Amino acid sequence: NAGVTQTPKFRVLKTGQSMTLLCAQDMNHEYMYWYRQDPGMGLRLIHYSVGEGTTAKGEVPDGYNVSRLKKQNFLLGLESAAPSQTSVYFCASRIRGGAWGTDTQYFGPGTRLTVL
Amino acid sequence: RKEVEQDPGPFNVPEGATVAFNCTYSNSASQSFFWYRQDCRKEPKLLMSVYSSGNEDGRFTAQLNRASQYISLLIRDSKLSDSATYLCVVANTGGFKTIFGAGTRLFVKA
């Protein structure tokens, strides 16, 4: 199993450009998440999904859109990139429910995005 | 006030030392608690879940105090390989929404 994979690993954008980050998991997990991590801020939840075809806003959703058309994939879109979106983006997934101690999130390796 | 707060550190300790981290959370309805470890420029990985009665995994001990709304992590006999950032994580009822602390940085020196 590959676990959680993210594409691309690195990207540099100019202000105003758009892009899509892809997250894929092969663990048949229902829940998927997108976070951003900035120095001193920890991970902040952007959007999440509790199942195929459903998405919800997290703590910092502005400027981002998401889609979950297939259970295994969760896409994060930036329609018009801004320098404030320079960050490391992590995708994660977990099973729904699960016994105590098994409800952990599994993370992808991250995407390092720079917006100039 | 942040929902999950941690002392950012850094904690600089010698090998073999015992070190403790605390984390406080503001939402009394929180149900699940975890400690994650994050190495530099890597993704977070689960270190251990935190059970109500407290739990131990080798050199690591986690405690939960619901009344005071804090979680602790104790590392005994620190190793160089323990150097990392430790993230406190709190999840709501249902567990699908989680809040991460900003992390506590640990450096273990020879």
PDB file of C-alpha atoms in Angstrom:
ATOM      1  CA  ASN A   1       0.000   0.000   0.000  1.00  0.00           C
ATOM      2  CA  ALA A   2       1.223   3.446  -0.876  1.00  0.00           C
ATOM      3  CA  GLY A   3      -0.807   5.019   1.941  1.00  0.00           C
ATOM      4  CA  VAL A   4      -1.442   8.711   1.273  1.00  0.00           C
ATOM      5  CA  THR A   5       0.277  10.317  -1.696  1.00  0.00           C
ATOM      6  CA  GLN A   6       0.339  13.945  -2.791  1.00  0.00           C
ATOM      7  CA  THR A   7       1.048  15.504  -6.162  1.00  0.00           C
ATOM      8  CA  PRO A   8       3.060  17.628  -6.782  1.00  0.00           C
ATOM      9  CA  LYS A   9       5.753  17.706  -4.071  1.00  0.00           C
ATOM     10  CA  PHE A  10       6.911  21.239  -4.940  1.00  0.00           C
ATOM     11  CA  ARG A  11       5.406  24.082  -6.917  1.00  0.00           C
ATOM     12  CA  VAL A  12       6.140  27.742  -7.557  1.00  0.00           C
ATOM     13  CA  LEU A  13       3.288  29.936  -8.772  1.00  0.00           C
ATOM     14  CA  LYS A  14       2.940  33.555  -9.707  1.00  0.00           C
ATOM     15  CA  THR A  15       0.264  35.652  -8.067  1.00  0.00           C
ATOM     16  CA  GLY A  16      -3.067  35.092  -9.785  1.00  0.00           C
ATOM     17  CA  GLN A  17      -2.248  31.687 -11.230  1.00  0.00           C
ATOM     18  CA  SER A  18      -4.373  28.681 -10.443  1.00  0.00           C
ATOM     19  CA  MET A  19      -3.480  25.118  -9.589  1.00  0.00           C
ATOM     20  CA  THR A  20      -4.856  21.895  -8.168  1.00  0.00           C
ATOM     21  CA  LEU A  21      -3.202  19.715  -5.549  1.00  0.00           C
ATOM     22  CA  LEU A  22      -4.071  16.042  -5.692  1.00  0.00           C
ATOM     23  CA  CYS A  23      -4.315  13.728  -2.709  1.00  0.00           C
ATOM     24  CA  ALA A  24      -4.839  10.002  -3.130  1.00  0.00           C
ATOM     25  CA  GLN A  25      -5.222   7.253  -0.532  1.00  0.00           C
ATOM     26  CA  ASP A  26      -5.456   3.519  -1.021  1.00  0.00           C
ATOM     27  CA  MET A  27      -6.658   2.595   2.464  1.00  0.00           C
ATOM     28  CA  ASN A  28     -10.399   2.925   1.697  1.00  0.00           C
ATOM     29  CA  HIS A  29     -10.710   5.710   4.278  1.00  0.00           C
ATOM     30  CA  GLU A  30     -13.932   7.683   4.447  1.00  0.00           C
ATOM     31  CA  TYR A  31     -12.513  10.892   5.913  1.00  0.00           C
ATOM     32  CA  MET A  32     -10.005  13.082   4.144  1.00  0.00           C
ATOM     33  CA  TYR A  33      -8.495  16.430   5.112  1.00  0.00           C
ATOM     34  CA  TRP A  34      -6.441  19.272   3.739  1.00  0.00           C
ATOM     35  CA  TYR A  35      -4.212  21.264   6.098  1.00  0.00           C
ATOM     36  CA  ARG A  36      -1.702  24.021   5.696  1.00  0.00           C
ATOM     37  CA  GLN A  37       1.291  24.412   7.957  1.00  0.00           C
ATOM     38  CA  ASP A  38       3.044  27.707   8.501  1.00  0.00           C
ATOM     39  CA  PRO A  39       5.931  28.456  10.889  1.00  0.00           C
ATOM     40  CA  GLY A  40       4.694  28.919  14.442  1.00  0.00           C
ATOM     41  CA  MET A  41       1.086  28.230  13.461  1.00  0.00           C
ATOM     42  CA  GLY A  42       0.887  24.484  13.481  1.00  0.00           C
ATOM     43  CA  LEU A  43      -1.430  22.692  11.096  1.00  0.00           C
ATOM     44  CA  ARG A  44      -4.643  24.490  10.226  1.00  0.00           C
ATOM     45  CA  LEU A  45      -7.583  22.698   8.664  1.00  0.00           C
ATOM     46  CA  ILE A  46      -8.622  24.101   5.287  1.00  0.00           C
ATOM     47  CA  HIS A  47     -11.383  21.734   4.188  1.00  0.00           C
ATOM     48  CA  TYR A  48     -12.378  18.188   4.978  1.00  0.00           C
ATOM     49  CA  SER A  49     -14.621  15.462   3.627  1.00  0.00           C
ATOM     50  CA  VAL A  50     -16.506  12.760   5.465  1.00  0.00           C
ATOM     51  CA  GLY A  51     -17.327  10.798   2.335  1.00  0.00           C
ATOM     52  CA  GLU A  52     -17.449  10.726  -1.431  1.00  0.00           C
ATOM     53  CA  GLY A  53     -19.322  13.730  -2.800  1.00  0.00           C
ATOM     54  CA  THR A  54     -19.265  15.659   0.498  1.00  0.00           C
ATOM     55  CA  THR A  55     -16.998  18.482   1.625  1.00  0.00           C
ATOM     56  CA  ALA A  56     -16.996  20.946   4.491  1.00  0.00           C
ATOM     57  CA  LYS A  57     -15.091  24.057   5.501  1.00  0.00           C
ATOM     58  CA  GLY A  58     -12.421  23.959   8.113  1.00  0.00           C
ATOM     59  CA  GLU A  59     -10.677  26.743   9.970  1.00  0.00           C
ATOM     60  CA  VAL A  60      -9.126  28.606   7.007  1.00  0.00           C
ATOM     61  CA  PRO A  61     -11.148  27.847   3.843  1.00  0.00           C
ATOM     62  CA  ASP A  62     -10.994  31.227   2.095  1.00  0.00           C
ATOM     63  CA  GLY A  63      -9.217  31.166  -1.248  1.00  0.00           C
ATOM     64  CA  TYR A  64      -9.479  27.389  -1.603  1.00  0.00           C
ATOM     65  CA  ASN A  65     -11.969  24.965  -3.106  1.00  0.00           C
ATOM     66  CA  VAL A  66     -12.121  21.196  -2.844  1.00  0.00           C
ATOM     67  CA  SER A  67     -13.775  18.247  -4.512  1.00  0.00           C
ATOM     68  CA  ARG A  68     -14.197  14.603  -3.575  1.00  0.00           C
ATOM     69  CA  LEU A  69     -15.611  12.939  -6.664  1.00  0.00           C
ATOM     70  CA  LYS A  70     -14.016   9.599  -5.853  1.00  0.00           C
ATOM     71  CA  LYS A  71     -13.558   8.109  -2.411  1.00  0.00           C
ATOM     72  CA  GLN A  72      -9.824   7.732  -2.843  1.00  0.00           C
ATOM     73  CA  ASN A  73      -9.103  11.248  -4.113  1.00  0.00           C
ATOM     74  CA  PHE A  74      -9.396  14.679  -2.519  1.00  0.00           C
ATOM     75  CA  LEU A  75      -8.477  17.695  -4.639  1.00  0.00           C
ATOM     76  CA  LEU A  76      -7.525  21.126  -3.343  1.00  0.00           C
ATOM     77  CA  GLY A  77      -7.813  24.027  -5.756  1.00  0.00           C
ATOM     78  CA  LEU A  78      -6.393  27.525  -5.661  1.00  0.00           C
ATOM     79  CA  GLU A  79      -8.279  29.646  -8.164  1.00  0.00           C
ATOM     80  CA  SER A  80      -6.143  32.789  -7.902  1.00  0.00           C
ATOM     81  CA  ALA A  81      -3.007  32.220  -5.876  1.00  0.00           C
ATOM     82  CA  ALA A  82      -1.788  34.883  -3.448  1.00  0.00           C
ATOM     83  CA  PRO A  83       1.563  35.183  -1.624  1.00  0.00           C
ATOM     84  CA  SER A  84      -0.316  34.528   1.650  1.00  0.00           C
ATOM     85  CA  GLN A  85      -0.952  31.011   0.370  1.00  0.00           C
ATOM     86  CA  THR A  86       2.744  30.185   0.422  1.00  0.00           C
ATOM     87  CA  SER A  87       2.827  27.233   2.766  1.00  0.00           C
ATOM     88  CA  VAL A  88       3.280  23.497   3.139  1.00  0.00           C
ATOM     89  CA  TYR A  89       0.069  21.643   2.386  1.00  0.00           C
ATOM     90  CA  PHE A  90      -0.640  18.272   3.942  1.00  0.00           C
ATOM     91  CA  CYS A  91      -3.387  15.856   3.082  1.00  0.00           C
ATOM     92  CA  ALA A  92      -4.569  13.259   5.563  1.00  0.00           C
ATOM     93  CA  SER A  93      -7.094  10.454   5.754  1.00  0.00           C
ATOM     94  CA  ARG A  94      -8.643   8.251   8.415  1.00  0.00           C
ATOM     95  CA  ILE A  95     -11.287   5.626   8.819  1.00  0.00           C
ATOM     96  CA  ARG A  96     -14.782   6.531   9.967  1.00  0.00           C
ATOM     97  CA  GLY A  97     -15.498   5.497  13.525  1.00  0.00           C
ATOM     98  CA  GLY A  98     -12.965   2.960  14.593  1.00  0.00           C
ATOM     99  CA  ALA A  99     -12.115   1.690  18.018  1.00  0.00           C
ATOM    100  CA  TRP A 100     -10.381   3.975  20.457  1.00  0.00           C
ATOM    101  CA  GLY A 101      -6.809   4.396  19.413  1.00  0.00           C
ATOM    102  CA  THR A 102      -7.392   3.409  15.803  1.00  0.00           C
ATOM    103  CA  ASP A 103      -8.989   6.666  14.737  1.00  0.00           C
ATOM    104  CA  THR A 104      -5.698   8.211  13.776  1.00  0.00           C
ATOM    105  CA  GLN A 105      -5.019  10.314  10.729  1.00  0.00           C
ATOM    106  CA  TYR A 106      -2.446   9.250   8.163  1.00  0.00           C
ATOM    107  CA  PHE A 107      -0.632  12.038   6.393  1.00  0.00           C
ATOM    108  CA  GLY A 108       0.824  12.436   2.946  1.00  0.00           C
ATOM    109  CA  PRO A 109       4.386  13.767   2.502  1.00  0.00           C
ATOM    110  CA  GLY A 110       3.251  17.329   1.835  1.00  0.00           C
ATOM    111  CA  THR A 111       3.366  19.830  -1.023  1.00  0.00           C
ATOM    112  CA  ARG A 112       5.609  22.849  -0.692  1.00  0.00           C
ATOM    113  CA  LEU A 113       3.985  25.762  -2.483  1.00  0.00           C
ATOM    114  CA  THR A 114       5.546  29.158  -3.062  1.00  0.00           C
ATOM    115  CA  VAL A 115       3.513  32.006  -4.518  1.00  0.00           C
ATOM    116  CA  LEU A 116       5.588  34.892  -5.851  1.00  0.00           C
TER     117      LEU A 116
ATOM    118  CA  ARG B   1      -7.289  32.128  22.618  1.00  0.00           C
ATOM    119  CA  LYS B   2      -6.154  29.136  20.562  1.00  0.00           C
ATOM    120  CA  GLU B   3      -8.213  25.968  20.903  1.00  0.00           C
ATOM    121  CA  VAL B   4      -5.095  23.905  21.570  1.00  0.00           C
ATOM    122  CA  GLU B   5      -2.063  25.509  23.170  1.00  0.00           C
ATOM    123  CA  GLN B   6       1.444  24.184  23.634  1.00  0.00           C
ATOM    124  CA  ASP B   7       4.705  25.633  24.862  1.00  0.00           C
ATOM    125  CA  PRO B   8       6.707  26.024  21.628  1.00  0.00           C
ATOM    126  CA  GLY B   9      10.010  25.384  23.398  1.00  0.00           C
ATOM    127  CA  PRO B  10      12.595  24.563  22.322  1.00  0.00           C
ATOM    128  CA  PHE B  11      13.432  22.090  25.038  1.00  0.00           C
ATOM    129  CA  ASN B  12      17.135  21.282  25.016  1.00  0.00           C
ATOM    130  CA  VAL B  13      17.921  18.175  27.060  1.00  0.00           C
ATOM    131  CA  PRO B  14      20.875  15.783  27.346  1.00  0.00           C
ATOM    132  CA  GLU B  15      20.611  12.161  26.373  1.00  0.00           C
ATOM    133  CA  GLY B  16      19.056  10.099  29.139  1.00  0.00           C
ATOM    134  CA  ALA B  17      17.042  12.959  30.554  1.00  0.00           C
ATOM    135  CA  THR B  18      13.321  12.895  31.301  1.00  0.00           C
ATOM    136  CA  VAL B  19      11.270  15.621  29.668  1.00  0.00           C
ATOM    137  CA  ALA B  20       7.585  16.492  29.916  1.00  0.00           C
ATOM    138  CA  PHE B  21       5.315  18.460  27.627  1.00  0.00           C
ATOM    139  CA  ASN B  22       1.902  19.843  28.442  1.00  0.00           C
ATOM    140  CA  CYS B  23      -0.943  20.868  26.198  1.00  0.00           C
ATOM    141  CA  THR B  24      -4.194  22.609  27.099  1.00  0.00           C
ATOM    142  CA  TYR B  25      -7.428  22.590  25.111  1.00  0.00           C
ATOM    143  CA  SER B  26     -10.420  24.890  25.349  1.00  0.00           C
ATOM    144  CA  ASN B  27     -13.321  22.774  24.079  1.00  0.00           C
ATOM    145  CA  SER B  28     -14.653  20.717  26.957  1.00  0.00           C
ATOM    146  CA  ALA B  29     -16.637  18.575  24.497  1.00  0.00           C
ATOM    147  CA  SER B  30     -13.454  17.236  22.890  1.00  0.00           C
ATOM    148  CA  GLN B  31     -13.434  13.467  22.767  1.00  0.00           C
ATOM    149  CA  SER B  32     -10.192  12.156  21.294  1.00  0.00           C
ATOM    150  CA  PHE B  33      -6.645  13.132  22.071  1.00  0.00           C
ATOM    151  CA  PHE B  34      -3.353  12.285  20.447  1.00  0.00           C
ATOM    152  CA  TRP B  35       0.326  13.087  20.369  1.00  0.00           C
ATOM    153  CA  TYR B  36       1.941  13.255  16.949  1.00  0.00           C
ATOM    154  CA  ARG B  37       5.607  13.545  16.134  1.00  0.00           C
ATOM    155  CA  GLN B  38       6.890  15.617  13.233  1.00  0.00           C
ATOM    156  CA  ASP B  39      10.463  15.516  11.993  1.00  0.00           C
ATOM    157  CA  CYS B  40      11.899  18.475  10.140  1.00  0.00           C
ATOM    158  CA  ARG B  41      10.241  18.925   6.739  1.00  0.00           C
ATOM    159  CA  LYS B  42       8.330  15.671   7.102  1.00  0.00           C
ATOM    160  CA  GLU B  43       4.693  14.804   7.639  1.00  0.00           C
ATOM    161  CA  PRO B  44       3.257  14.316  11.147  1.00  0.00           C
ATOM    162  CA  LYS B  45       3.043  10.755  12.357  1.00  0.00           C
ATOM    163  CA  LEU B  46       1.049   9.351  15.237  1.00  0.00           C
ATOM    164  CA  LEU B  47       3.126   8.826  18.361  1.00  0.00           C
ATOM    165  CA  MET B  48       0.308   7.671  20.611  1.00  0.00           C
ATOM    166  CA  SER B  49      -3.346   8.085  21.389  1.00  0.00           C
ATOM    167  CA  VAL B  50      -4.186   9.393  24.846  1.00  0.00           C
ATOM    168  CA  TYR B  51      -6.597   7.298  26.864  1.00  0.00           C
ATOM    169  CA  SER B  52      -8.673   8.606  29.745  1.00  0.00           C
ATOM    170  CA  SER B  53      -6.845   6.372  32.194  1.00  0.00           C
ATOM    171  CA  GLY B  54      -3.441   7.325  30.853  1.00  0.00           C
ATOM    172  CA  ASN B  55      -1.262   5.034  28.795  1.00  0.00           C
ATOM    173  CA  GLU B  56       2.330   4.079  28.315  1.00  0.00           C
ATOM    174  CA  ASP B  57       4.273   2.934  25.289  1.00  0.00           C
ATOM    175  CA  GLY B  58       7.847   2.081  26.127  1.00  0.00           C
ATOM    176  CA  ARG B  59       9.583   5.276  27.196  1.00  0.00           C
ATOM    177  CA  PHE B  60       6.535   7.420  26.456  1.00  0.00           C
ATOM    178  CA  THR B  61       3.661   8.089  28.864  1.00  0.00           C
ATOM    179  CA  ALA B  62       0.571  10.124  28.046  1.00  0.00           C
ATOM    180  CA  GLN B  63      -1.927  11.489  30.549  1.00  0.00           C
ATOM    181  CA  LEU B  64      -5.294  13.186  30.143  1.00  0.00           C
ATOM    182  CA  ASN B  65      -6.879  15.457  32.709  1.00  0.00           C
ATOM    183  CA  ARG B  66     -10.403  16.262  31.563  1.00  0.00           C
ATOM    184  CA  ALA B  67     -11.248  18.400  34.571  1.00  0.00           C
ATOM    185  CA  SER B  68      -8.350  20.758  33.902  1.00  0.00           C
ATOM    186  CA  GLN B  69      -8.456  20.197  30.138  1.00  0.00           C
ATOM    187  CA  TYR B  70      -4.852  19.323  29.610  1.00  0.00           C
ATOM    188  CA  ILE B  71      -2.824  16.498  28.119  1.00  0.00           C
ATOM    189  CA  SER B  72       0.735  15.617  28.951  1.00  0.00           C
ATOM    190  CA  LEU B  73       3.519  13.612  27.356  1.00  0.00           C
ATOM    191  CA  LEU B  74       6.456  12.282  29.343  1.00  0.00           C
ATOM    192  CA  ILE B  75       9.574  10.981  27.628  1.00  0.00           C
ATOM    193  CA  ARG B  76      11.995   9.017  29.773  1.00  0.00           C
ATOM    194  CA  ASP B  77      15.609   8.193  28.935  1.00  0.00           C
ATOM    195  CA  SER B  78      15.682  10.591  25.981  1.00  0.00           C
ATOM    196  CA  LYS B  79      17.487   9.479  22.843  1.00  0.00           C
ATOM    197  CA  LEU B  80      19.072  11.582  20.132  1.00  0.00           C
ATOM    198  CA  SER B  81      16.415  10.195  17.794  1.00  0.00           C
ATOM    199  CA  ASP B  82      13.679  11.748  19.935  1.00  0.00           C
ATOM    200  CA  SER B  83      14.639  15.170  18.586  1.00  0.00           C
ATOM    201  CA  ALA B  84      11.536  16.361  16.760  1.00  0.00           C
ATOM    202  CA  THR B  85       8.466  18.538  17.137  1.00  0.00           C
ATOM    203  CA  TYR B  86       5.662  17.040  19.202  1.00  0.00           C
ATOM    204  CA  LEU B  87       2.130  18.006  18.239  1.00  0.00           C
ATOM    205  CA  CYS B  88      -0.840  17.832  20.562  1.00  0.00           C
ATOM    206  CA  VAL B  89      -4.049  16.948  18.731  1.00  0.00           C
ATOM    207  CA  VAL B  90      -7.642  17.179  19.916  1.00  0.00           C
ATOM    208  CA  ALA B  91     -10.670  15.852  18.048  1.00  0.00           C
ATOM    209  CA  ASN B  92     -14.336  16.611  18.442  1.00  0.00           C
ATOM    210  CA  THR B  93     -17.183  14.183  18.961  1.00  0.00           C
ATOM    211  CA  GLY B  94     -17.183  11.865  15.992  1.00  0.00           C
ATOM    212  CA  GLY B  95     -13.504  12.560  15.521  1.00  0.00           C
ATOM    213  CA  PHE B  96     -13.791  13.936  12.035  1.00  0.00           C
ATOM    214  CA  LYS B  97     -12.643  17.436  12.920  1.00  0.00           C
ATOM    215  CA  THR B  98      -9.275  17.790  14.580  1.00  0.00           C
ATOM    216  CA  ILE B  99      -7.328  20.706  15.960  1.00  0.00           C
ATOM    217  CA  PHE B 100      -3.544  20.630  16.070  1.00  0.00           C
ATOM    218  CA  GLY B 101      -1.393  22.503  18.498  1.00  0.00           C
ATOM    219  CA  ALA B 102       1.515  24.484  17.075  1.00  0.00           C
ATOM    220  CA  GLY B 103       3.951  21.937  18.491  1.00  0.00           C
ATOM    221  CA  THR B 104       6.776  21.738  21.013  1.00  0.00           C
ATOM    222  CA  ARG B 105      10.284  21.484  19.699  1.00  0.00           C
ATOM    223  CA  LEU B 106      12.643  19.026  21.415  1.00  0.00           C
ATOM    224  CA  PHE B 107      16.397  18.807  20.932  1.00  0.00           C
ATOM    225  CA  VAL B 108      18.223  15.929  22.587  1.00  0.00           C
ATOM    226  CA  LYS B 109      21.981  16.420  22.725  1.00  0.00           C
ATOM    227  CA  ALA B 110      24.797  13.942  23.274  1.00  0.00           C
TER     228      ALA B 110
END
